[in-house]
Coordinates of C-alpha atoms and ligand atoms in Angstrom, one line a residue:
X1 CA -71.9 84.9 -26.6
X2 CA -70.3 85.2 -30.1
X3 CA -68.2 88.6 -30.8
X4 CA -68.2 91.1 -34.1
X5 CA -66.5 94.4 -34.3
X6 CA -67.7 97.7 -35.1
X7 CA -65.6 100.6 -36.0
X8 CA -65.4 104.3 -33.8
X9 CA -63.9 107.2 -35.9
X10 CA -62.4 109.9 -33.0
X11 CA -60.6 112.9 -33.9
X12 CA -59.5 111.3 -37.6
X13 CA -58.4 107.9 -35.9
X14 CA -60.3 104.7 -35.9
X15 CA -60.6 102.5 -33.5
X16 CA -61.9 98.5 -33.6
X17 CA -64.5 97.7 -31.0
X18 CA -65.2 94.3 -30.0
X19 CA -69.5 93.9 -30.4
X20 CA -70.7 91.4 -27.6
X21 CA -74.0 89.7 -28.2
X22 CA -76.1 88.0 -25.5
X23 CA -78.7 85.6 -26.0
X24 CA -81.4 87.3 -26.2
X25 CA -81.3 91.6 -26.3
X26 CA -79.6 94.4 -27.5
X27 CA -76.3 93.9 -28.8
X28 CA -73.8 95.5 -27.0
X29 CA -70.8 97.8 -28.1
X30 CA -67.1 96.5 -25.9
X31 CA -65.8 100.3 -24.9
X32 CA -63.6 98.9 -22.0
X33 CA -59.8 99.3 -23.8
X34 CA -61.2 102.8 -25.3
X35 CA -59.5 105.2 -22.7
X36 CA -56.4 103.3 -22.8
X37 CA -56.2 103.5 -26.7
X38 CA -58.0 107.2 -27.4
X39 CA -57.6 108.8 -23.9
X40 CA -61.0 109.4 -24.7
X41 CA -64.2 108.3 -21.5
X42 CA -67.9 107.9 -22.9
X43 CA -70.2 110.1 -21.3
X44 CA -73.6 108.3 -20.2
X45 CA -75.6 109.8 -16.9
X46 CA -78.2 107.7 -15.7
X47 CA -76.7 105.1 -17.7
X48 CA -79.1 104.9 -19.7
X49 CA -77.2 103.1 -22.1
X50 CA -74.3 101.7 -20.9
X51 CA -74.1 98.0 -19.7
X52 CA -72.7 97.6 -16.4
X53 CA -72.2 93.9 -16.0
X54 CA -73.1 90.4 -17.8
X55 CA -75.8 88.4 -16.1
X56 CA -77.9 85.4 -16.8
X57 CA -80.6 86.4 -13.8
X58 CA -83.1 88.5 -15.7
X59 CA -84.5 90.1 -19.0
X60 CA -86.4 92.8 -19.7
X61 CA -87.7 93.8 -23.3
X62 CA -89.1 97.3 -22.3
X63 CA -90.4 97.7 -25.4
X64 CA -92.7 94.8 -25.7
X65 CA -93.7 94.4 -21.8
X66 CA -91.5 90.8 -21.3
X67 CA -90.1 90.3 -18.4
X68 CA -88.0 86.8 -17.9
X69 CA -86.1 85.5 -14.8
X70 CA -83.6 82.6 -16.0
X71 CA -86.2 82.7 -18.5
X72 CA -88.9 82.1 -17.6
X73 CA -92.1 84.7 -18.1
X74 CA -93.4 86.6 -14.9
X75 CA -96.7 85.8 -15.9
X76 CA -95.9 82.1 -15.7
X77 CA -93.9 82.4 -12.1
X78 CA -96.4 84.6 -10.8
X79 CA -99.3 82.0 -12.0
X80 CA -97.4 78.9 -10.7
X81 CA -94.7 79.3 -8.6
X82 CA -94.3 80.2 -5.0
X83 CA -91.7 83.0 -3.5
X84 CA -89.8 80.3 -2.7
X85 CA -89.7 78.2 -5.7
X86 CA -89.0 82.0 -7.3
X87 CA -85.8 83.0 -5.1
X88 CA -84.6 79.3 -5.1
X89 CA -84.5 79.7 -9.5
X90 CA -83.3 83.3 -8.7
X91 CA -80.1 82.1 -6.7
X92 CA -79.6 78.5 -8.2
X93 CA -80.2 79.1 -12.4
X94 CA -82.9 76.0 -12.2
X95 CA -86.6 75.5 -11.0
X96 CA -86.1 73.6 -8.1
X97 CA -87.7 69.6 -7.6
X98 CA -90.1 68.6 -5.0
X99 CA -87.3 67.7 -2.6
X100 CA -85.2 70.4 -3.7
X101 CA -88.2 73.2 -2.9
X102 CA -88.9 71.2 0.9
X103 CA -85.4 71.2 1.6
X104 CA -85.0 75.0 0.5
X105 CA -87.9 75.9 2.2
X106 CA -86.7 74.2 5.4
X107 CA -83.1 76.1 5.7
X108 CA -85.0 79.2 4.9
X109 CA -87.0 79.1 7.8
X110 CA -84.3 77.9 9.8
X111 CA -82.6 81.2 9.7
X112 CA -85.7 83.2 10.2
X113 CA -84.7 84.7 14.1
X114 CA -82.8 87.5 15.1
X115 CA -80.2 87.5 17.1
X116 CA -81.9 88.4 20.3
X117 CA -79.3 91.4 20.8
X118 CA -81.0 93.1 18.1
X119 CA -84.3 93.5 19.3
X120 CA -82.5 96.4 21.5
X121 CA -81.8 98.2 18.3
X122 CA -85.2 98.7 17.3
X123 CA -86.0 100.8 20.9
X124 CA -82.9 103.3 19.9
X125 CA -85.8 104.4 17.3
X126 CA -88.4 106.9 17.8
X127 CA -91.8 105.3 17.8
X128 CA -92.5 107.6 14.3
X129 CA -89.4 106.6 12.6
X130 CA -90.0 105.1 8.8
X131 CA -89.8 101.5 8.4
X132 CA -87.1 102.1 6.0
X133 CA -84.7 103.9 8.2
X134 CA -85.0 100.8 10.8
X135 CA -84.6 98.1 7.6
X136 CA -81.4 100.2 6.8
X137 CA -80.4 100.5 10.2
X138 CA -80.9 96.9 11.1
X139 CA -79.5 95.0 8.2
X140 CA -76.3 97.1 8.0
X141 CA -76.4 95.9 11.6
X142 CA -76.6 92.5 10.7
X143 CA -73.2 92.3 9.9
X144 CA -71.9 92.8 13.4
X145 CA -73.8 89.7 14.6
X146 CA -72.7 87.2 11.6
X147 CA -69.3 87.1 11.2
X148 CA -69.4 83.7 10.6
X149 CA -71.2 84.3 7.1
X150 CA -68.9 87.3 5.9
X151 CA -65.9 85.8 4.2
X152 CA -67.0 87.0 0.9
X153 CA -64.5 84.9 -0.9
X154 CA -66.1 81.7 0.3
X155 CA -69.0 80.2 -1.3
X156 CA -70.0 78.5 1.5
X157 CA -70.4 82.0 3.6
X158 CA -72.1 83.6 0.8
X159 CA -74.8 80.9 0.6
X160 CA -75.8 81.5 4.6
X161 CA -75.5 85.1 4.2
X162 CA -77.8 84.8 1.4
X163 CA -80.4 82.9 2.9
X164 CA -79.9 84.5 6.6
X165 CA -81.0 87.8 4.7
X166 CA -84.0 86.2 2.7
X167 CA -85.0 84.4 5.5
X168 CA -84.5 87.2 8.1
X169 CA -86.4 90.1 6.2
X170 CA -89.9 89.2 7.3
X171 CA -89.0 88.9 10.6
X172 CA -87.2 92.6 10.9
X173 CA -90.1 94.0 8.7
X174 CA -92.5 92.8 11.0
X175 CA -90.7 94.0 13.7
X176 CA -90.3 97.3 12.3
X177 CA -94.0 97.6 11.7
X178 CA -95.1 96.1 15.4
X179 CA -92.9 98.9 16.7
X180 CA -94.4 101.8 15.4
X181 CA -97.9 100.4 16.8
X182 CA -96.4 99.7 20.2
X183 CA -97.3 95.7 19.9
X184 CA -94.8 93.5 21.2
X185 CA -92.9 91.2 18.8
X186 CA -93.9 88.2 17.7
X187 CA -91.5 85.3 17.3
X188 CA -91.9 83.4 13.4
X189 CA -93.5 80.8 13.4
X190 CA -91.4 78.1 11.6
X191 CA -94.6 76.0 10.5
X192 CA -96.3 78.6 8.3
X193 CA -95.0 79.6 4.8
X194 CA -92.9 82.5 4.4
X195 CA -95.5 85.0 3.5
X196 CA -97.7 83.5 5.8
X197 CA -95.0 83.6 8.8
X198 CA -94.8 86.9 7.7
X199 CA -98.7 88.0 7.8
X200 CA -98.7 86.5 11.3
X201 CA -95.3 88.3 12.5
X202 CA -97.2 91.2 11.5
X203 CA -100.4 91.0 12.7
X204 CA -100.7 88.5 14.6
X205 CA -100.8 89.2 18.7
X206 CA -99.5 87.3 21.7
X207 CA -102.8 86.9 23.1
X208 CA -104.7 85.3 20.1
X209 CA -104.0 82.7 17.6
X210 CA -103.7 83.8 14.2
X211 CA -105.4 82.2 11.4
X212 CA -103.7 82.9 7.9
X213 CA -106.0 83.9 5.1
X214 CA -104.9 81.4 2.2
X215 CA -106.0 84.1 -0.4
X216 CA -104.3 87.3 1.4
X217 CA -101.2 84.9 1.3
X218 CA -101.3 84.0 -2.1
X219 CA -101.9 87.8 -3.2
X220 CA -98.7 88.8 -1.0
X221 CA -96.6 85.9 -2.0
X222 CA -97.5 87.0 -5.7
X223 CA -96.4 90.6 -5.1
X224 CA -93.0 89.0 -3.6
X225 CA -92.5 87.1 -6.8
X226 CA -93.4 90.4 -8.7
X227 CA -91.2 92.3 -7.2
X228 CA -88.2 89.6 -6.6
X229 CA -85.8 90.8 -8.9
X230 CA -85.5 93.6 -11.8
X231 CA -82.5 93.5 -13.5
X232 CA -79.9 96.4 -13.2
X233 CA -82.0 99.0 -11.6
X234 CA -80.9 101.4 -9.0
X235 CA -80.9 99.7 -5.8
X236 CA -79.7 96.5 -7.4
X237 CA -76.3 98.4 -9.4
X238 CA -76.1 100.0 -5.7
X239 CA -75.9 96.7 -4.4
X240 CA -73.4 95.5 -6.8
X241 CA -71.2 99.0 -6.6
X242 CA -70.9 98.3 -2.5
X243 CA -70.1 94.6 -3.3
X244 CA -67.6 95.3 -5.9
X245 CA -64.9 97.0 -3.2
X246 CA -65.3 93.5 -1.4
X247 CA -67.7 94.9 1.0
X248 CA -70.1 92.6 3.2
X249 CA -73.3 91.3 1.9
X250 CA -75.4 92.6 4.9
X251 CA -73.9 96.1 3.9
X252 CA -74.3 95.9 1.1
X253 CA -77.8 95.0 1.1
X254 CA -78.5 98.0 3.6
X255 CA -77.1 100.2 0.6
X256 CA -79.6 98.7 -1.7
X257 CA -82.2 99.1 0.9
X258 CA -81.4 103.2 1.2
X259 CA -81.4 103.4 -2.8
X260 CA -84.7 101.5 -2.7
X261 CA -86.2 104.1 -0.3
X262 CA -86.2 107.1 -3.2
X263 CA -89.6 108.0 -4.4
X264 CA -88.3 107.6 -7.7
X265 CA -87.7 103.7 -6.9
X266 CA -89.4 101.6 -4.5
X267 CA -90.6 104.7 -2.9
X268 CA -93.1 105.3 -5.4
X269 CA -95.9 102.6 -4.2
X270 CA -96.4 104.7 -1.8
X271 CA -96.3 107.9 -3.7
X272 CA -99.1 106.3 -6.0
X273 CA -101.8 105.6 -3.3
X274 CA -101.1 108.9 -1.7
X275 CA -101.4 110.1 -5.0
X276 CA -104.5 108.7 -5.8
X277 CA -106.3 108.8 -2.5
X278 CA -105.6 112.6 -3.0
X279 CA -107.8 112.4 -6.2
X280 CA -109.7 111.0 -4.5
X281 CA -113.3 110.9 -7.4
X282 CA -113.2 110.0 -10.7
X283 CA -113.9 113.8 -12.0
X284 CA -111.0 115.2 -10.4
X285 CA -109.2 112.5 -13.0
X286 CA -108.8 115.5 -15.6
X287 CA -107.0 118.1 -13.0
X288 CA -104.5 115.7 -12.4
X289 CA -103.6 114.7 -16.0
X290 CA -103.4 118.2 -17.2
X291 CA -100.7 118.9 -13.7
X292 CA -99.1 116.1 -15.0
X293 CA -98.3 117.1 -18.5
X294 CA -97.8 120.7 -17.2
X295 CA -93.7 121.4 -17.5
X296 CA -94.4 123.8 -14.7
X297 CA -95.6 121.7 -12.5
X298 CA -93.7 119.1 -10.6
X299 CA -96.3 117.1 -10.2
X300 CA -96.4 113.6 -11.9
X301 CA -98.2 110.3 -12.0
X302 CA -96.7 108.3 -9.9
X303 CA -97.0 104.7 -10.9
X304 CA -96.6 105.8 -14.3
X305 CA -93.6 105.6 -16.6
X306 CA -90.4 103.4 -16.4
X307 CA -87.0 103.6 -17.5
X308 CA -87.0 100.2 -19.1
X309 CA -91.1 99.3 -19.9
X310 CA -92.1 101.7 -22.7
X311 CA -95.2 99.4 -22.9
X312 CA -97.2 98.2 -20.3
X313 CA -95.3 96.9 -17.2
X314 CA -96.0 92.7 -16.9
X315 CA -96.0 93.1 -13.3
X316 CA -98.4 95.5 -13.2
X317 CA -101.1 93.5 -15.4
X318 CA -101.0 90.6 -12.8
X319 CA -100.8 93.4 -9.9
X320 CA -104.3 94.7 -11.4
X321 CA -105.7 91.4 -11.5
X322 CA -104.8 90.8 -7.8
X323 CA -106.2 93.8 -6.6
X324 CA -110.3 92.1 -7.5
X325 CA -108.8 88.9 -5.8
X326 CA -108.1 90.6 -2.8
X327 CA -111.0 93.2 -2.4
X328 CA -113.7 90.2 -3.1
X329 CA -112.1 88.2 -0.7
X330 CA -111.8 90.6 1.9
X331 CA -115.3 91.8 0.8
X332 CA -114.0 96.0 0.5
X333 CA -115.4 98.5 -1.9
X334 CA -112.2 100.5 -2.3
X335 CA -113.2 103.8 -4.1
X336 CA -109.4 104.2 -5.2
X337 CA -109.2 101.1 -7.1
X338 CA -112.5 102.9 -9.1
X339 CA -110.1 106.1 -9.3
X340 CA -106.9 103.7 -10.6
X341 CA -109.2 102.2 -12.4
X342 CA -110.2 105.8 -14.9
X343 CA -107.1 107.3 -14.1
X344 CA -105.4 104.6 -16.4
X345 CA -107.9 103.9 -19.2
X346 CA -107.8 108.2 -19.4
X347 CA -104.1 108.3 -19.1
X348 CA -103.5 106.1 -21.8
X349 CA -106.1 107.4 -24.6
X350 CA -103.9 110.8 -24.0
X351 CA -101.9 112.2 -26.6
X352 CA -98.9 112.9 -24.2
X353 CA -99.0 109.5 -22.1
X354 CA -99.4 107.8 -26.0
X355 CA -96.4 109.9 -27.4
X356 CA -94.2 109.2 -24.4
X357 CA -94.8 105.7 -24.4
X358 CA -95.8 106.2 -20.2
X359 CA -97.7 103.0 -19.3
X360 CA -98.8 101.9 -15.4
X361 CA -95.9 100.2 -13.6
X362 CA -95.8 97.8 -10.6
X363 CA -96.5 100.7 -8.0
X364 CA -99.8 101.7 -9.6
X365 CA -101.8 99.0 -8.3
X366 CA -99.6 97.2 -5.5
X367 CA -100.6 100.4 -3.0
X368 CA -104.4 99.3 -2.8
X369 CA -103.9 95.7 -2.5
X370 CA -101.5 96.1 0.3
X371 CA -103.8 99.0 1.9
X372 CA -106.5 96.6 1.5
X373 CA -104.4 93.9 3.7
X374 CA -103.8 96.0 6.3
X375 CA -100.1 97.8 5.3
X376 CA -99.6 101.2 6.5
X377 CA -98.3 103.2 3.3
X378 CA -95.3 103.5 5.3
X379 CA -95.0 99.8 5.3
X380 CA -94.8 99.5 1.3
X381 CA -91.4 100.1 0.6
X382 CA -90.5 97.8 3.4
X383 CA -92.3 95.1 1.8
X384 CA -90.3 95.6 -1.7
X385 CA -87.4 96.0 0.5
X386 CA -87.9 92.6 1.8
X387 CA -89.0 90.9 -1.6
X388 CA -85.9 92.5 -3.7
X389 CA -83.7 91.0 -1.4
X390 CA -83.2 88.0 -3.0
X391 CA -82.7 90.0 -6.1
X392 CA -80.5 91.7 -4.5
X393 CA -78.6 88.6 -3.0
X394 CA -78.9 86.3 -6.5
X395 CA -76.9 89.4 -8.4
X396 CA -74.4 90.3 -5.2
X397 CA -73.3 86.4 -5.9
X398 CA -73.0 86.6 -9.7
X399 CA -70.8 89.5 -8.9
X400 CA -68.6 87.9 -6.6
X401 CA -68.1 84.6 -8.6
X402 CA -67.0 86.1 -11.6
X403 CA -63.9 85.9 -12.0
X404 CA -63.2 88.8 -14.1
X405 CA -65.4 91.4 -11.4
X406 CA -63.9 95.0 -10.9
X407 CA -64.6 97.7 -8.2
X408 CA -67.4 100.0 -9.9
X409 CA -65.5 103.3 -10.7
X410 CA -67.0 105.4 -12.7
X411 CA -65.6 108.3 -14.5
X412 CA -66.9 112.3 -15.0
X413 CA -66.6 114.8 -17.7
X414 CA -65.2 118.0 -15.6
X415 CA -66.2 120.8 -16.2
X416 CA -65.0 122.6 -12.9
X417 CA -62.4 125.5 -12.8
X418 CA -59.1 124.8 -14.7
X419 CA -55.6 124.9 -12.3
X420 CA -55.1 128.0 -10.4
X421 CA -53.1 129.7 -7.6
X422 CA -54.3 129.0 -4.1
X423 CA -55.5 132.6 -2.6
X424 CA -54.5 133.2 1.4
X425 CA -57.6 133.8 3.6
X426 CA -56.4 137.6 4.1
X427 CA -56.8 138.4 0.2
X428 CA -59.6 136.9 -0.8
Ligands
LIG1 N1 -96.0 111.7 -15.2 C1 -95.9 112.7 -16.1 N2 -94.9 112.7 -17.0 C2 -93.9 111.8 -16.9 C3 -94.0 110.7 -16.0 C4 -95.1 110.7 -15.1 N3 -95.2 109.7 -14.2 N4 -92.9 109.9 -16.2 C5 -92.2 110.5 -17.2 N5 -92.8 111.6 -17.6 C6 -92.3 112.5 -18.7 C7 -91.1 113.3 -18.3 O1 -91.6 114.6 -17.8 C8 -90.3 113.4 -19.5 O2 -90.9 114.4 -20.4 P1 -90.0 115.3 -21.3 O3 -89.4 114.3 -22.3 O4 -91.0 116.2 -21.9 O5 -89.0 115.9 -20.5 C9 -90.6 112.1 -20.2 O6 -91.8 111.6 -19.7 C10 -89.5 111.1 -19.9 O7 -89.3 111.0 -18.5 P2 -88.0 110.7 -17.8 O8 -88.1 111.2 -16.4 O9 -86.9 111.4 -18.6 O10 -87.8 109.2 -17.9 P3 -86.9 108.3 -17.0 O11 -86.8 107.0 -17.7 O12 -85.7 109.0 -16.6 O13 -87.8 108.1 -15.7 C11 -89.3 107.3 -14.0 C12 -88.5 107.0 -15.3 C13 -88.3 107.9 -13.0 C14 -89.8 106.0 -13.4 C15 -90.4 108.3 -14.3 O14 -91.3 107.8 -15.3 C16 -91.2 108.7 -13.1 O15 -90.8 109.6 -12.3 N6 -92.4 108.1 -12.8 C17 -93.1 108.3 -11.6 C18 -92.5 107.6 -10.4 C19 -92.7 106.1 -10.5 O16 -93.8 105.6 -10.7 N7 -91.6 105.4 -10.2 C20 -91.6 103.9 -10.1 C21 -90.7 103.3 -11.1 S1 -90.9 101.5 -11.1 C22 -90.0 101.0 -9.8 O17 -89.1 101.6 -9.3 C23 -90.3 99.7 -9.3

């Protein structure tokens, strides 16, 4: 990272800023010793342009449609790689070897049971509750049954936090799912993959032997990948604000999960099939596009738009071509995929869509594939939940092991009432 300087010209004074460059990106203006010499804070909600940390995990170029972990292309890892393979380069900076993948793959699924204490926690929840409320619940629990993993200040502990979490998701998103149908829970089985442990923790049955669909698997390992990690989004700077007062990774991770849970975020896969399963036909298309440009309206496309992609999302290029893997296989005629299908090619040969650059994102298509497999809607943000987690984990260790990391504190422009005299109850 070399360094320049720019100059800032506040009320007649200048002052020198250090420019930081990375190694690929936007260069980036050093405003950390600007209070301390101007008394003057920067004013950025949504920091939309503000940089909260350095990291070498992954790159986004919005504005062309590239997304790179430890660089390589999302089209690449999706094409190649396994979830594995994926959360190994996430958390070690390197594509792993043969041996390194087997031996990776082995400790993973060595940490896939609960602790059998917690299976009580998930009958403290009403049969209706959201998956999401029991991943919050349970993770944050987590914490109280591994205290052998949570001396944050020791490598060591962070590495079997990190892979107890990766490894234990499925297993507490399966169970969250056989819950809500009254099933009993299955134990993993420690001879399948990870996504295909998964599939049969989820619906697979005591009283059967499940047979794992290779082509179901791949399509659900692939949407892990696609969702594995996303740079400094909301759920992940959550993560890192919890971690950066020295808090425990399992709590931390539950934070991320609750961020997660917003429609606005991870919520929004399920907001898109809703969405479009209330279309519905192809000619109510129109109606919907005109609500969505109407200011009065609330109503928007969900699976449209992106903070960072003002061009079409990566992910959700691979995500389309998953969905016709899936729906052959499985031999469905989904009527919504026709609907996502229009919906797109319209939204995008629309003046407003065009002019604010408003392109499908990752949530447009995952909905139907995962409908198609057999998720609840309910279940959706459950499974981003469980695939950001390594994300989640990979930049929650960055954090830690840099040696120059801060507690988050952000500062406000007040614009509150000024001093004044406190009023007794009997005057006011
Ligand atoms: N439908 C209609 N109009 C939209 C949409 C949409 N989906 N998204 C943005 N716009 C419009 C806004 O109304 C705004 O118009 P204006 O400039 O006239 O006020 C303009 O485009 C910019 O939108 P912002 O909300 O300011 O953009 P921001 O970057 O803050 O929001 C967000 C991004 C939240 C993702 C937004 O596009 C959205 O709500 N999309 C739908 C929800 C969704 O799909 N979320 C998933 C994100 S991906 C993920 O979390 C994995």
């Amino acid at each position: 990272m070399s360094n320049d300087s720019s100059k800032l010209e506040l009320a007649g004074k200048d002052y020198d800023l250090q420019v930081m460059r990375g190694t690929i990106g936007p260069d980036v203006v050093d405003i950390r010793k600007l209070y301390g010499q101007s008394g003057a804070f920067t004013f950025d909600p949504g920091f939309t342009s503000t940089a909260s940390c350095e990291s070498q995990l992954t790159y986004i170029d919005g504005g062309k449609g590239v997304l790179l972990h430890r660089g390589y292309s999302i089209e690449e890892l999706s094409e190649h790689s396994s979830f594995m393979e994926v959360s190994y380069l996430l958390l070690n900076g390197e594509l792993p070897s043969a041996d390194e993948l087997a031996d990776f793959s082995y400790t993973i699924s060595r940490h896939t049971m609960l602790h059998d204490q917690l299976r009580g926690f998930y009958q403290g929840f009403r049969r209706d509750a959201h998956p999401m409320a029991i991943m919050c619940g349970v993770v944050g629990a987590l914490s109280a049954f591994y205290h052998d993993s949570t001396d944050i200040s020791d490598p060591e502990h962070r590495k079997i936090s990190s892979h107890r979490l990766i490894a234990k998701m499925p297993t507490i998103a399966a169970m969250a799912y056989k819950y809500s149908i009254g099933q009993p829970f299955l134990y993993p089985d420690n001879s399948l993959s990870y996504t295909g442990n998964f599939l049969r923790m989820t619906y697979g049955v005591p009283a059967e032997e499940y047979v794992v669909n290779p082509v179901v698997e791949r399509a659900l390992d692939r949407i892990f990948i696609l969702h594995a990690d996303h740079e400094q989004n909301a759920s992940t700077s959550t993560v890192r604000l919890a971690g950066s007062s020295g808090a425990n990774p399992f709590a931390c991770i539950a934070a991320g999960i609750a961020c997660l849970w917003g429609p606005a975020h991870g919520g929004a896969n399920e907001a898109a099939l809703n969405m479009l399963r209330e279309i519905g036909t192809p000619d109510k298309i129109p109606h919907y596009i005109e609500r969505a440009k109407d200011k009065n309206d609330p109503f928007r496309l969900m699976g449209f738009g992106h903070r960072v992609y003002k061009n079409y999302d990566p992910r959700a290029s691979v995500m389309q071509k998953t969905v016709r893997e899936v729906l052959d296989e499985l031999n469905l005629d989904d009527p919504v995929f026709e609907v996502a299908l229009q919906l797109e090619e319209m939204a995008l040969n629309d003046d407003y869509f065009k002019e604010k650059k408003l392109f499908p994102n990752v949530d447009f298509y995952s909905g139907i594939i995962l409908s198609a497999v057999g998720f609840p809607t309910e279940m959706f943000t459950a499974l981003f939940a469980l695939a950001r987690t390594v994300g989640w984990v990979a930049q929650w260790n960055e954090m830690i092991s840099d040696p120059g990391q801060k507690i988050g504190r952000p500062r406000q422009l007040y614009t509150g009432p000024t001093a004044r005299p406190y009023v007794p109850v009997e005057k006011r």
